Short mmCIF file of C-alpha atoms and ligand atoms in Angstrom, two decimals:
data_model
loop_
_atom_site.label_atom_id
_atom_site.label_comp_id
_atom_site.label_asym_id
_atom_site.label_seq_id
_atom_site.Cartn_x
_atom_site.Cartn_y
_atom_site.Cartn_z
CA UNK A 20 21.75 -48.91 -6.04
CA UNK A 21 21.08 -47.36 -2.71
CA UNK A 22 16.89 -46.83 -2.80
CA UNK A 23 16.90 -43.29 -1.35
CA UNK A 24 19.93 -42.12 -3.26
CA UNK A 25 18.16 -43.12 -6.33
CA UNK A 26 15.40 -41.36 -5.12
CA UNK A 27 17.38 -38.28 -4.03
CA UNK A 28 18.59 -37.68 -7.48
CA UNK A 29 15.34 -38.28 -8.99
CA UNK A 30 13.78 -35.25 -6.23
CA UNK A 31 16.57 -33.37 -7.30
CA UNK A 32 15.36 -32.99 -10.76
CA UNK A 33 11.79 -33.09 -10.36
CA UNK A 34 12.33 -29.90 -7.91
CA UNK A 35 13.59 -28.22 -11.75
CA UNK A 36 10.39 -29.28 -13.00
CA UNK A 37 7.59 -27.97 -10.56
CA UNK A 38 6.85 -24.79 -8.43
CA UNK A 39 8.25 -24.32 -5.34
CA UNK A 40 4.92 -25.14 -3.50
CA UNK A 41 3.73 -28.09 -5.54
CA UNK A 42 7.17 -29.52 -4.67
CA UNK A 43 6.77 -29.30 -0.82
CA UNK A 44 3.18 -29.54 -1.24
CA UNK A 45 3.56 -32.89 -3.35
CA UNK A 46 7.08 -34.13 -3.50
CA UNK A 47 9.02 -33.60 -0.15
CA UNK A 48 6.64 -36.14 1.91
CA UNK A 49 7.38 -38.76 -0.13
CA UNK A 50 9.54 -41.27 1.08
CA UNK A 51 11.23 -44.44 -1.10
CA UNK A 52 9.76 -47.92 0.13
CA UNK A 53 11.18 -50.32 -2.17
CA UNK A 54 13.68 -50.78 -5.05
CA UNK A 55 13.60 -54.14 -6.66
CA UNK A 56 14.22 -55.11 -10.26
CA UNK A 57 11.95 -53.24 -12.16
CA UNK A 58 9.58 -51.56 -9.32
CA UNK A 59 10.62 -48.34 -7.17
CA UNK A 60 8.05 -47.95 -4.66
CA UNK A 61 6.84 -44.97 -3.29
CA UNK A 62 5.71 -44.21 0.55
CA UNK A 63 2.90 -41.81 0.30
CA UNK A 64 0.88 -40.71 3.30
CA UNK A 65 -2.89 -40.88 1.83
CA UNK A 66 -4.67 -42.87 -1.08
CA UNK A 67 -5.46 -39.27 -1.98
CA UNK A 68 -1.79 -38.23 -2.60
CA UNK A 69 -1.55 -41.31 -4.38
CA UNK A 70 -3.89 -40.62 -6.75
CA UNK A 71 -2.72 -36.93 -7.08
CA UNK A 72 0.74 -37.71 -7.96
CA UNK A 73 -0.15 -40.85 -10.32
CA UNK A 74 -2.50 -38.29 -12.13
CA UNK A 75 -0.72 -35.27 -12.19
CA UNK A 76 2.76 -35.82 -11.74
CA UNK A 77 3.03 -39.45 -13.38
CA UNK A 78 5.23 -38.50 -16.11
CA UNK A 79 7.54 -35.97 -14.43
CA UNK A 80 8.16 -38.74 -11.79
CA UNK A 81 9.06 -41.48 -14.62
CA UNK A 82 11.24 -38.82 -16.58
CA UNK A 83 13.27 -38.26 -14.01
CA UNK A 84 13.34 -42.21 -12.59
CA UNK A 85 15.12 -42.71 -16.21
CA UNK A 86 17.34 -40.05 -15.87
CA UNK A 87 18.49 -41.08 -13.00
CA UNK A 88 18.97 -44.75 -13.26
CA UNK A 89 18.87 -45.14 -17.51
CA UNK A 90 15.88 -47.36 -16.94
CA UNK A 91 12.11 -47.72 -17.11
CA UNK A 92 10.89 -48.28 -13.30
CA UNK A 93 7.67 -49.06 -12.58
CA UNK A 94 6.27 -46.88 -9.84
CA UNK A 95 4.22 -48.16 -7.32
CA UNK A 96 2.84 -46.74 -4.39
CA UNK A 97 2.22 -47.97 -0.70
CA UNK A 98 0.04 -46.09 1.39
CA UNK A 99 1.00 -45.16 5.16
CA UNK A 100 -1.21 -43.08 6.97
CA UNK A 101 0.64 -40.61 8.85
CA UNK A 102 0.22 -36.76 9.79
CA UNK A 103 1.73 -35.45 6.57
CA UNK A 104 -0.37 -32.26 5.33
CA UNK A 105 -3.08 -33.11 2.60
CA UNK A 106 -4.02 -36.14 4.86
CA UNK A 107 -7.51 -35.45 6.11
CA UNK A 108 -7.83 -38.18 8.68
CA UNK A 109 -7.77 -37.07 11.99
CA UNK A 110 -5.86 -38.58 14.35
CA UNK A 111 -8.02 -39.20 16.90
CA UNK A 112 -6.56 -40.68 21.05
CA UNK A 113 -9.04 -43.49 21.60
CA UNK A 114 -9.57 -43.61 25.56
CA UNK A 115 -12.17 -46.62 25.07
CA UNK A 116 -13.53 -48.83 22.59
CA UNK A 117 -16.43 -48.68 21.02
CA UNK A 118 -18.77 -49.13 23.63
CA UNK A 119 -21.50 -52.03 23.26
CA UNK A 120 -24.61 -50.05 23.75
CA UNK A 121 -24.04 -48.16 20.48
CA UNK A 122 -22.73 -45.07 21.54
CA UNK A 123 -19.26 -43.99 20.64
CA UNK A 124 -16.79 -44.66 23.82
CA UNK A 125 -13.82 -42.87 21.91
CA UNK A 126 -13.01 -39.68 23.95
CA UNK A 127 -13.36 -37.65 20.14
CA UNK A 128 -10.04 -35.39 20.80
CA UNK A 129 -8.35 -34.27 17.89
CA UNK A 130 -4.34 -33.99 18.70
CA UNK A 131 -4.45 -31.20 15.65
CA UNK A 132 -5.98 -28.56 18.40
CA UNK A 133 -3.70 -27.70 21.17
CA UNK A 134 -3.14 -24.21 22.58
CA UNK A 135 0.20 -24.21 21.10
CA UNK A 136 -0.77 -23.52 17.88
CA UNK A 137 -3.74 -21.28 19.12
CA UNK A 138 -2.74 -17.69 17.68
CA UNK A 139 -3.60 -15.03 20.48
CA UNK A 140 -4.65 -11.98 19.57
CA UNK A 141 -7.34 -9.42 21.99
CA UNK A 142 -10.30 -11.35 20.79
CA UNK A 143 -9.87 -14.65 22.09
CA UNK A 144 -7.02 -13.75 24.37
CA UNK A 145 -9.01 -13.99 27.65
CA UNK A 146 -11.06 -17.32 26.18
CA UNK A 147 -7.37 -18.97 25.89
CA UNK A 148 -6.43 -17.73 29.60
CA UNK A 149 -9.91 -19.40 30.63
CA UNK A 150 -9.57 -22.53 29.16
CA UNK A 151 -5.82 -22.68 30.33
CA UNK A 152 -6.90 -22.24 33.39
CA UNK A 153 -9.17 -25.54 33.76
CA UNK A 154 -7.16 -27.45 31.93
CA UNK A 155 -4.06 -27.88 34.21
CA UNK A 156 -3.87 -29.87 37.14
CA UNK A 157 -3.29 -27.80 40.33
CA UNK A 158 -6.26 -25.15 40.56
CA UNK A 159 -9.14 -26.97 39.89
CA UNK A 160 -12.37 -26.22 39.69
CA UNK A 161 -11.71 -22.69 39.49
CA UNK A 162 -14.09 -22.30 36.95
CA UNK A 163 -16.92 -24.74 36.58
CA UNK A 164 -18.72 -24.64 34.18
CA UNK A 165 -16.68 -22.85 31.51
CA UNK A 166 -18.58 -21.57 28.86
CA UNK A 167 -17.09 -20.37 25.68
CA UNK A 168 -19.19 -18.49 23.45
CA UNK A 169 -18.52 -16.71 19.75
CA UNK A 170 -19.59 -16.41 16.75
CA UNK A 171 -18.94 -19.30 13.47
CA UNK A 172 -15.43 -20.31 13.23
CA UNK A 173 -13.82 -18.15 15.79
CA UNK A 174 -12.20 -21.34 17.76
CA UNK A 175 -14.43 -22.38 19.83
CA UNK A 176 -13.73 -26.26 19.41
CA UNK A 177 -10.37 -25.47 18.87
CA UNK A 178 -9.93 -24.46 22.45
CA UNK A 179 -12.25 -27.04 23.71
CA UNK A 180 -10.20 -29.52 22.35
CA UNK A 181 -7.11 -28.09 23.22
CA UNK A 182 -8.32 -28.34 26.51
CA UNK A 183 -9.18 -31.99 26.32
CA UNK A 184 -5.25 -32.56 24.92
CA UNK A 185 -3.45 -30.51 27.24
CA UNK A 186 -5.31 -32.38 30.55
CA UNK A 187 -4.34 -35.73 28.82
CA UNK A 188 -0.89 -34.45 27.75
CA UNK A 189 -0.52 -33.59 31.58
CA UNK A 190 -2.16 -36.91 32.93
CA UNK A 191 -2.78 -39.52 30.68
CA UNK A 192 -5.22 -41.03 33.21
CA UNK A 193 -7.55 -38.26 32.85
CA UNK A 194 -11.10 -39.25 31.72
CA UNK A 195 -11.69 -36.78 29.14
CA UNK A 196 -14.83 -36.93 26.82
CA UNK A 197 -15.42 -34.33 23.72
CA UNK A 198 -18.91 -34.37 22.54
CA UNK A 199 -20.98 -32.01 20.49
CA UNK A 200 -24.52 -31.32 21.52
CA UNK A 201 -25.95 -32.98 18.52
CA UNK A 202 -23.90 -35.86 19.18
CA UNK A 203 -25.43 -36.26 23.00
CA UNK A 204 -28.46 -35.98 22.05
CA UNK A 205 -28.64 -38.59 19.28
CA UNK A 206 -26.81 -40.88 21.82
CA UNK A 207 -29.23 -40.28 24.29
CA UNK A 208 -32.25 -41.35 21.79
CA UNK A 209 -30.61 -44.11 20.21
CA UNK A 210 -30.15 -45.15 24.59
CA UNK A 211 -33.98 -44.28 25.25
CA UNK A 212 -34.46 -46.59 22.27
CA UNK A 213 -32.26 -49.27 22.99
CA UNK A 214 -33.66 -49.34 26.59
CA UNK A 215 -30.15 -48.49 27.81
CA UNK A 216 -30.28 -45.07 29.23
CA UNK A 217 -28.64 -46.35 32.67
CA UNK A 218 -25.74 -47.31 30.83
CA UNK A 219 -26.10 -43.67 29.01
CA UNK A 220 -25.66 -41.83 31.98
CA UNK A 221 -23.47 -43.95 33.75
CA UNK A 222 -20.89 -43.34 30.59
CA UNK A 223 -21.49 -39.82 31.09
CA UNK A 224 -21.41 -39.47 34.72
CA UNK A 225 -18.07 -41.46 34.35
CA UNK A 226 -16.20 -39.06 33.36
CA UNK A 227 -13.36 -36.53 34.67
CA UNK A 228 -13.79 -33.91 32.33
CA UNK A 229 -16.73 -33.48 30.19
CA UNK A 230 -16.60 -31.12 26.96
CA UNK A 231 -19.48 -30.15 25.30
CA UNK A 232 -19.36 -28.97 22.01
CA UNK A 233 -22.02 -25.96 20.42
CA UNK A 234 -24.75 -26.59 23.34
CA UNK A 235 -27.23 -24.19 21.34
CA UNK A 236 -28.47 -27.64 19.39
CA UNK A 237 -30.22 -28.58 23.57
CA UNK A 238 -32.80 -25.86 22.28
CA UNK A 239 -35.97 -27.14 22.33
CA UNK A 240 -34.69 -30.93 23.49
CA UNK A 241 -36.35 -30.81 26.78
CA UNK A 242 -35.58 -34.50 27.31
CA UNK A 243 -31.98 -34.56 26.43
CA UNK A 244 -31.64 -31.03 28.33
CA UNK A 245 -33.08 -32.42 31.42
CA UNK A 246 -30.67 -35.58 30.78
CA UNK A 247 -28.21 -33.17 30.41
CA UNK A 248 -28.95 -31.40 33.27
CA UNK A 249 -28.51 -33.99 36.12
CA UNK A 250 -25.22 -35.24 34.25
CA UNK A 251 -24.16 -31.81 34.92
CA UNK A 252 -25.36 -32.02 38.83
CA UNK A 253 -23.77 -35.17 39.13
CA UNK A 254 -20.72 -34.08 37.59
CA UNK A 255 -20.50 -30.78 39.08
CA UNK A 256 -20.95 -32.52 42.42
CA UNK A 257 -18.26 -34.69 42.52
CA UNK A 258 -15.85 -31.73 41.22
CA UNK A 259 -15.76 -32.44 37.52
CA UNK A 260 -14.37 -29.92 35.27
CA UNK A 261 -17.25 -29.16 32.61
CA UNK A 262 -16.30 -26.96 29.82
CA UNK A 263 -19.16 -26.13 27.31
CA UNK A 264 -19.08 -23.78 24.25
CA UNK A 265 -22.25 -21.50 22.58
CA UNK A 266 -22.35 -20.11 19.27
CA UNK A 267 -24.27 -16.64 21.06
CA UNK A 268 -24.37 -15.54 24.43
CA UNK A 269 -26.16 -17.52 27.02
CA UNK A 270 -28.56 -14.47 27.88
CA UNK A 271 -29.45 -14.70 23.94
CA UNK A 272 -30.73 -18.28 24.58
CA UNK A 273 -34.26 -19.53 23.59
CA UNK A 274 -36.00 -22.74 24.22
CA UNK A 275 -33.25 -23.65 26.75
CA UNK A 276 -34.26 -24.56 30.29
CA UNK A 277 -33.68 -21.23 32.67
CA UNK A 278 -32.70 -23.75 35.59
CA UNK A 279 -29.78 -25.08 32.89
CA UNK A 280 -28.90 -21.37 32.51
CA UNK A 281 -28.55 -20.46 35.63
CA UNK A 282 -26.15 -23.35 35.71
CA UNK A 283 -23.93 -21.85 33.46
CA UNK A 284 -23.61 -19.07 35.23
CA UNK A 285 -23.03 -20.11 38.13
CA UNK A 286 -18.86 -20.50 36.57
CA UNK A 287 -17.41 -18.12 33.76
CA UNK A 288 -18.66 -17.33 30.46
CA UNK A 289 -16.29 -15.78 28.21
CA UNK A 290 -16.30 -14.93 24.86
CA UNK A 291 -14.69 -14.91 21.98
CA UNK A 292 -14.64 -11.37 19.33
CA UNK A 293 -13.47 -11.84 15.89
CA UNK A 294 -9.60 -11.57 15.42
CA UNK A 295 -7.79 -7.97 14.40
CA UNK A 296 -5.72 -7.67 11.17
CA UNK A 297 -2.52 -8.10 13.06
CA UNK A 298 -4.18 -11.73 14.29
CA UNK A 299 -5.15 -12.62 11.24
CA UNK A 300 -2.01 -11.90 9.37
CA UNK A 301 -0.34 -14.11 12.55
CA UNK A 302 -2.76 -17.04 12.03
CA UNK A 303 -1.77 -17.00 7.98
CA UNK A 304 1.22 -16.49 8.69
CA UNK A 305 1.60 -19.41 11.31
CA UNK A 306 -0.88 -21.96 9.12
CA UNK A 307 1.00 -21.41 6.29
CA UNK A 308 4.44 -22.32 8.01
CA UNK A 309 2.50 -25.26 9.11
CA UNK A 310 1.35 -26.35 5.20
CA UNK A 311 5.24 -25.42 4.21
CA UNK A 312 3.45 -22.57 1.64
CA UNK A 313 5.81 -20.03 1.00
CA UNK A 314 3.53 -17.10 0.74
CA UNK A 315 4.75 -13.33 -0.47
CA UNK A 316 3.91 -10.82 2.74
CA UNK A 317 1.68 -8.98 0.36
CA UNK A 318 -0.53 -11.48 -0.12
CA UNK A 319 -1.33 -12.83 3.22
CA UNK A 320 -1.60 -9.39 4.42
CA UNK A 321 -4.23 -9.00 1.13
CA UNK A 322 -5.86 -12.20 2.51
CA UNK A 323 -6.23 -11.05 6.23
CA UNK A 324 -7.60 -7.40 5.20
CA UNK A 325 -10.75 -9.35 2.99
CA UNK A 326 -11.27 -12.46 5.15
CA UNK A 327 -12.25 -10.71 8.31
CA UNK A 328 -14.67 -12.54 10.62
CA UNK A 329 -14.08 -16.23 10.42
CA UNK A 330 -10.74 -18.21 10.89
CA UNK A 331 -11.99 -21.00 9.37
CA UNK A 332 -12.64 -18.91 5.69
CA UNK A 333 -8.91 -17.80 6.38
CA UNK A 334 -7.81 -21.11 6.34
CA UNK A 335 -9.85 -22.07 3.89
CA UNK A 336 -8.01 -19.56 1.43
CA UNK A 337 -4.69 -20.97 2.00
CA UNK A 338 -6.04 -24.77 1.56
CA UNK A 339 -7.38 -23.55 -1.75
CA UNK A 340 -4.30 -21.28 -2.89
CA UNK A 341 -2.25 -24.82 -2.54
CA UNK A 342 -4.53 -26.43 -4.81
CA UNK A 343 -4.28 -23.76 -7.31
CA UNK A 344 -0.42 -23.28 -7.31
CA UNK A 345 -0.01 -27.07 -7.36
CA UNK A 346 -3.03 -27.70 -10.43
CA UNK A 347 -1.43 -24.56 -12.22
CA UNK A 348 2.46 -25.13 -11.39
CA UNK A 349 2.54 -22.01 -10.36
CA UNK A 350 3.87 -19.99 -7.22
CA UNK A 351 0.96 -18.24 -5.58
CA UNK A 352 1.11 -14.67 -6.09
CA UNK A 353 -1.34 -11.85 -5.28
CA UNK A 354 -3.95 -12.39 -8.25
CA UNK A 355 -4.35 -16.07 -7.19
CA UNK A 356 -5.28 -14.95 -3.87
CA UNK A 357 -7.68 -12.34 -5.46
CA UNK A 358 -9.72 -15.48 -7.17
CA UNK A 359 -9.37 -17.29 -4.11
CA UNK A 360 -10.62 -14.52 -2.07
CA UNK A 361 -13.42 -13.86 -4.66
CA UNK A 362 -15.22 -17.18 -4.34
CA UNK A 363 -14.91 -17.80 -0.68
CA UNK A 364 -16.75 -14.56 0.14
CA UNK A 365 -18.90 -14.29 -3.30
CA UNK A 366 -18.19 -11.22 -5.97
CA UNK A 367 -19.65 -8.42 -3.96
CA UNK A 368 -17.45 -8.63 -0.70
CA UNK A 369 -14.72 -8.61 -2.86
CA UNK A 370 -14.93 -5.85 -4.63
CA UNK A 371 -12.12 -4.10 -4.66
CA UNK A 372 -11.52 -0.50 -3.74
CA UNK A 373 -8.74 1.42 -4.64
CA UNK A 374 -6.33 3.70 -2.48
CA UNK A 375 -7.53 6.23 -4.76
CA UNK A 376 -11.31 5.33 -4.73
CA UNK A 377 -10.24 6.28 -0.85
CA UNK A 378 -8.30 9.18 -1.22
CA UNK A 379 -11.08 10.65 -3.52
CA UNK A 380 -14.06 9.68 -1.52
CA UNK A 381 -12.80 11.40 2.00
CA UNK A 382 -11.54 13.90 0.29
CA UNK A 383 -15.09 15.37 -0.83
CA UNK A 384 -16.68 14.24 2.66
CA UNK A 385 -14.09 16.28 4.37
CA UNK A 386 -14.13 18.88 1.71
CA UNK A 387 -10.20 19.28 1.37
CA UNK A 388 -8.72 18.97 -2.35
CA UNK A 389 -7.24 15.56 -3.23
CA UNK A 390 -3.31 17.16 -3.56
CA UNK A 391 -4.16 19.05 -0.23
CA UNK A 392 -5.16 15.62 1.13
CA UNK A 393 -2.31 13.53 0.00
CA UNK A 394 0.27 16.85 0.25
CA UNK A 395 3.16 17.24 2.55
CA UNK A 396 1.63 20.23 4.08
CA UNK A 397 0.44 19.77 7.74
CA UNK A 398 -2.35 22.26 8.03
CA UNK A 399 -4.30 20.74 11.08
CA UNK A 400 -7.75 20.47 9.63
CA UNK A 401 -6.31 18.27 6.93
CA UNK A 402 -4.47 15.82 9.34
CA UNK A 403 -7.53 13.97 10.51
CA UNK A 404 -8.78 13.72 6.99
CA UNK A 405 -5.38 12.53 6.04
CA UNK A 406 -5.90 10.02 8.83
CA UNK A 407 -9.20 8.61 8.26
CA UNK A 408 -8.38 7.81 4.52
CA UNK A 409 -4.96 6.08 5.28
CA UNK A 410 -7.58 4.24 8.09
CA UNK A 411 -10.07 3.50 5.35
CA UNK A 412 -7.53 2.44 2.94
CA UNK A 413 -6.34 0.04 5.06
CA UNK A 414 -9.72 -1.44 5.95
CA UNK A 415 -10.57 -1.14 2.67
CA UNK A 416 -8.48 -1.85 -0.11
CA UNK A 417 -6.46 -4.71 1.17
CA UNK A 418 -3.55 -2.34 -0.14
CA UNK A 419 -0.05 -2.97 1.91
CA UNK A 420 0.98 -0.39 4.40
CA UNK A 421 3.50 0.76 2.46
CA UNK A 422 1.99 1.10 -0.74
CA UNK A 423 -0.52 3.14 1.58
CA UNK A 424 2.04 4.99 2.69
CA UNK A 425 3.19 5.72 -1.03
CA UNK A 426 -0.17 7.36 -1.79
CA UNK A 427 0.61 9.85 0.49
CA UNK A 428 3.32 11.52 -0.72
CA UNK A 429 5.78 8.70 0.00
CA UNK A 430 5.35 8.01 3.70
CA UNK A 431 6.30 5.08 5.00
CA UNK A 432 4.37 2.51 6.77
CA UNK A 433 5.24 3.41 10.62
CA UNK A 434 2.88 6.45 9.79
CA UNK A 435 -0.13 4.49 8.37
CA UNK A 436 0.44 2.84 11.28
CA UNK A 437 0.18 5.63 13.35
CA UNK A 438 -2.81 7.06 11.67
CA UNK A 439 -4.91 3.87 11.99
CA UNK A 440 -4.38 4.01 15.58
CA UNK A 441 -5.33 7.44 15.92
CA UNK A 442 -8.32 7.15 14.07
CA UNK A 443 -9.35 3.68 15.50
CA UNK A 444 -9.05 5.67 18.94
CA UNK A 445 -10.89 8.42 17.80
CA UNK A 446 -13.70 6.64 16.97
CA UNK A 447 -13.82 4.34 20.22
CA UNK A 448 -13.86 8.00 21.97
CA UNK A 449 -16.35 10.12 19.39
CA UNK A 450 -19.37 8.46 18.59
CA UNK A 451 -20.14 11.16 16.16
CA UNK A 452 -16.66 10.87 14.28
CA UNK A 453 -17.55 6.81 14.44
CA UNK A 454 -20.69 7.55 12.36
CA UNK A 455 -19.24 9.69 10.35
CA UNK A 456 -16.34 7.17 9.49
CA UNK A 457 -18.49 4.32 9.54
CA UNK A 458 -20.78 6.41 6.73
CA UNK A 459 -17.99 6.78 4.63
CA UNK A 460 -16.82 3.06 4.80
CA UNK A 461 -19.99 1.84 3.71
CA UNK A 462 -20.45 3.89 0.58
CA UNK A 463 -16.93 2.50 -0.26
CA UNK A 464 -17.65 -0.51 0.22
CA UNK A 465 -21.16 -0.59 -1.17
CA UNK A 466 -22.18 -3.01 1.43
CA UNK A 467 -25.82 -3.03 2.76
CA UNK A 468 -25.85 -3.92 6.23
P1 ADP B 54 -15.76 -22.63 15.96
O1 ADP B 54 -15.85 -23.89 16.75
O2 ADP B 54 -15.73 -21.41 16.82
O3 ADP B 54 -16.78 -22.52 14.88
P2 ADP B 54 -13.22 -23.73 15.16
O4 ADP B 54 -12.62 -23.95 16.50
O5 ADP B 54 -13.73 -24.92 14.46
O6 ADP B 54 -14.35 -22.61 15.24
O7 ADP B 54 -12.16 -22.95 14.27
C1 ADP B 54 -12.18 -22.97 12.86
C2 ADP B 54 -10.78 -23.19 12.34
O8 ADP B 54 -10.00 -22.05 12.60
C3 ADP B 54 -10.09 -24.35 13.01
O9 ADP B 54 -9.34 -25.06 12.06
C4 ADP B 54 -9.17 -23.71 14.01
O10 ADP B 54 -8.00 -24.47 14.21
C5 ADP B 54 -8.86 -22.38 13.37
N1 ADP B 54 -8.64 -21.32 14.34
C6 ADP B 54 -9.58 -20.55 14.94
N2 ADP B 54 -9.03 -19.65 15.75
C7 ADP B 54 -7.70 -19.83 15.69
C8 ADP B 54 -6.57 -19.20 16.30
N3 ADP B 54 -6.72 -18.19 17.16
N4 ADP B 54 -5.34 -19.66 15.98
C9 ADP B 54 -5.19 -20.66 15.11
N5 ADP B 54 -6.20 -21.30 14.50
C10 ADP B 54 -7.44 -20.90 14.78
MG1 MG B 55 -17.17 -25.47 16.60
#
């Protein structure tokens, strides 16, 4: 018996068995290593998907091993680490062993993080240009120091490592080095301790393209800040590309040297703004191509209109819808993503509004009767109303566009559409209208800010 026919038919019937996701999620990685007498061994990609399957799926996988060969196979399972999803090791691009005066010579780049898979959207979309910028190889120096700054989980590494990649990927010669702050610092003390802070900077000073991660943690380090400083000289000096990233903005900086501020300066700061719904549905969207998660539209869109200032949170919803479908056999659907939603940002942010929690709220603010509100009629004082409560829907109640559109008498989507851009401009332009909007929204949502 051919191995991976065997195997083939066996897929085949466990795919009857199991949801759709826990299938890709679980099943379609595997690979057949072995048949032999009474063993069939299985290729999985992690000890964790080992013990997964042997746990979860044990007797699916032997049911269908005797239907398909009329025997009682063993299964056993050899582990090959690889970059199948669910495997959590990083693959990291060693540029140097570990170095022999204890600190870490590995250049810390995680191939995961390129710019390819960097969703643009117009909050990070002159960050990406930046860091494309310094990361090529004809016009250097352009920019030197970069600084990146945002707030948590915005992609800050993500571009500083994509960075890092894309000069390798372009010339594998290039020195690059990714370090967080934290991590320079307790290499520099561990040096001072160790007597070996020649070889310290020397490593540092090495180096064609230094990256360092969340510099905030240099507050209040004068030593490793004044380190850090003449590494910086010395590599700024010799034409080094320096890229740096901030969780504020530099002006916002205490307890950090104003000479080492003035340094940053002296390139570009950019920064990064949390991503718009259309970005977030495109990151969801793109991730959970990436994971093979077949998602309805409703529910990502449900996702991206609750998760709303951190990509990592986003992706931490899809990571934990996958575990659900595949622990419950089920497909994801729109509750599932409800729970998920619910316990990554806590009961309250998650409260729910309804279209008609909307419709009835701006319709006593604006004093126009809920069936004039939601009418046909097109008187003019009730368009903006009509406007700002398709707008606040949509912020709001993680309600599609065209089930919006349905609360209002049946219009369709292009129109909510429409609406939201109308009043989004509005209130960029009317700082009174943006109160008054703003007002509204938070009594909906019962948030105190
Ligand atoms: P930060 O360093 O700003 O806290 P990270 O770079 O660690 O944030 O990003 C958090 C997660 O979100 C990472 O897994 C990253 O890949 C992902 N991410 C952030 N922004 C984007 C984006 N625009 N497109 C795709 N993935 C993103
Ligand atoms: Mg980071």
């Amino acid at each position: 018996m051919e191995p991976s026919l065997v195997w083939q038919d066996c897929l085949t019937l466990i795919k009857e068995k199991v949801a759709t996701q826990t299938f890709q999620t679980w099943f379609a990685p595997l690979k057949v290593a072995n048949l032999e007498d009474a063993h069939l061994t299985l290729q999985v990609p992690s000890q964790f998907y080992y013990e997964w399957l042997d746990s979860h799926y044990r007797p699916i996988i032997m049911e269908a091993i005797k239907k398909t060969t009329g025997r009682n196979l063993q299964v056993q399972y050899s582990v090959v680490l690889g970059d199948a999803p669910g495997d959590e090791t990083p693959s990291r691009l060693p540029t140097e062993d570990e170095d022999k005066n204890g600190f870490s010579r590995f250049s810390q780049l995680n191939r995961r993080y390129t710019f390819e898979n960097f969703i643009e959207g117009a909050g990070n979309q002159f960050a990406k240009a930046a860091a494309l910028s310094v990361s090529g190889r004809s016009p250097k120096n352009l920019f030197n120091p970069l600084v990146i700054y945002g707030g948590v989980g915005l992609g800050k590494t993500h571009l500083l490592q994509a960075i890092g990649n894309y000069a390798q990927a372009e010339e594998a010669q290039t020195h690059v080095v990714y370090v967080t702050s934290e991590k320079f610092t307790l290499d520099f003390i561990s040096a001072i301790q160790r007597s070996r802070t020649t070889a310290f900077s020397k490593y540092y000073r090495n180096v064609d393209m230094l990256l360092v991660d969340d510099v905030q943690f240099f507050q209040k380090k004068e030593q490793t800040q004044e380190q850090f400083f003449h590494t910086f000289n010395d590599l700024y000096q010799h034409g080094r590309q320096i890229v740096m990233t901030l969780d504020r903005s530099p002006s916002d900086l205490s307890g950090l040297q104003d000479r080492l501020i003035s340094r940053f300066q002296s390139g570009l700061i950019v920064d990064i703004h949390p991503p718009d719904l259309e970005t977030r549905i495109a990151i969801l969207m793109r991730k959970a191509e990436d994971e093979a998660l077949e998602i309805p539209y409703d529910t990502t869109e449900y996702i991206a209109h609750c998760i709303k200032s951190n990509v990592r949170d986003l992706e931490g919803a899809l990571i934990r819808l996958l575990a659900y479908s595949s622990l419950r056999n089920q497909d994801i659907t729109l509750e599932m993503a409800q729970q998920v939603v619910q316990e990554i940002l806590g009961k309250n942010a998650a409260r729910t509004v309804s279209v008609d929690e909307v419709i009835k709220k701006v319709s006593a603010e604006f004093n126009i009767r809920e069936n004039t509100l939601v009418g046909k009629g097109r008187p003019q004082d009730v368009a903006l109303a009509r406007q700002t409560a398709m707008y606040l829907a949509r912020e709001l109640t993680g309600a599609s566009l065209v089930s919006i559109g349905l609360h209002f008498a049946g219009r369709d989507h292009s129109t909510v559409i429409h609406a939201c851009r109308t009043i989004e401009k509005k209130m960029e332009e009317d700082p009174i209208f943006k109160a008054r909007v703003d007002a509204i929204y938070k009594e909906l949502a019962n948030v105190v800010y």
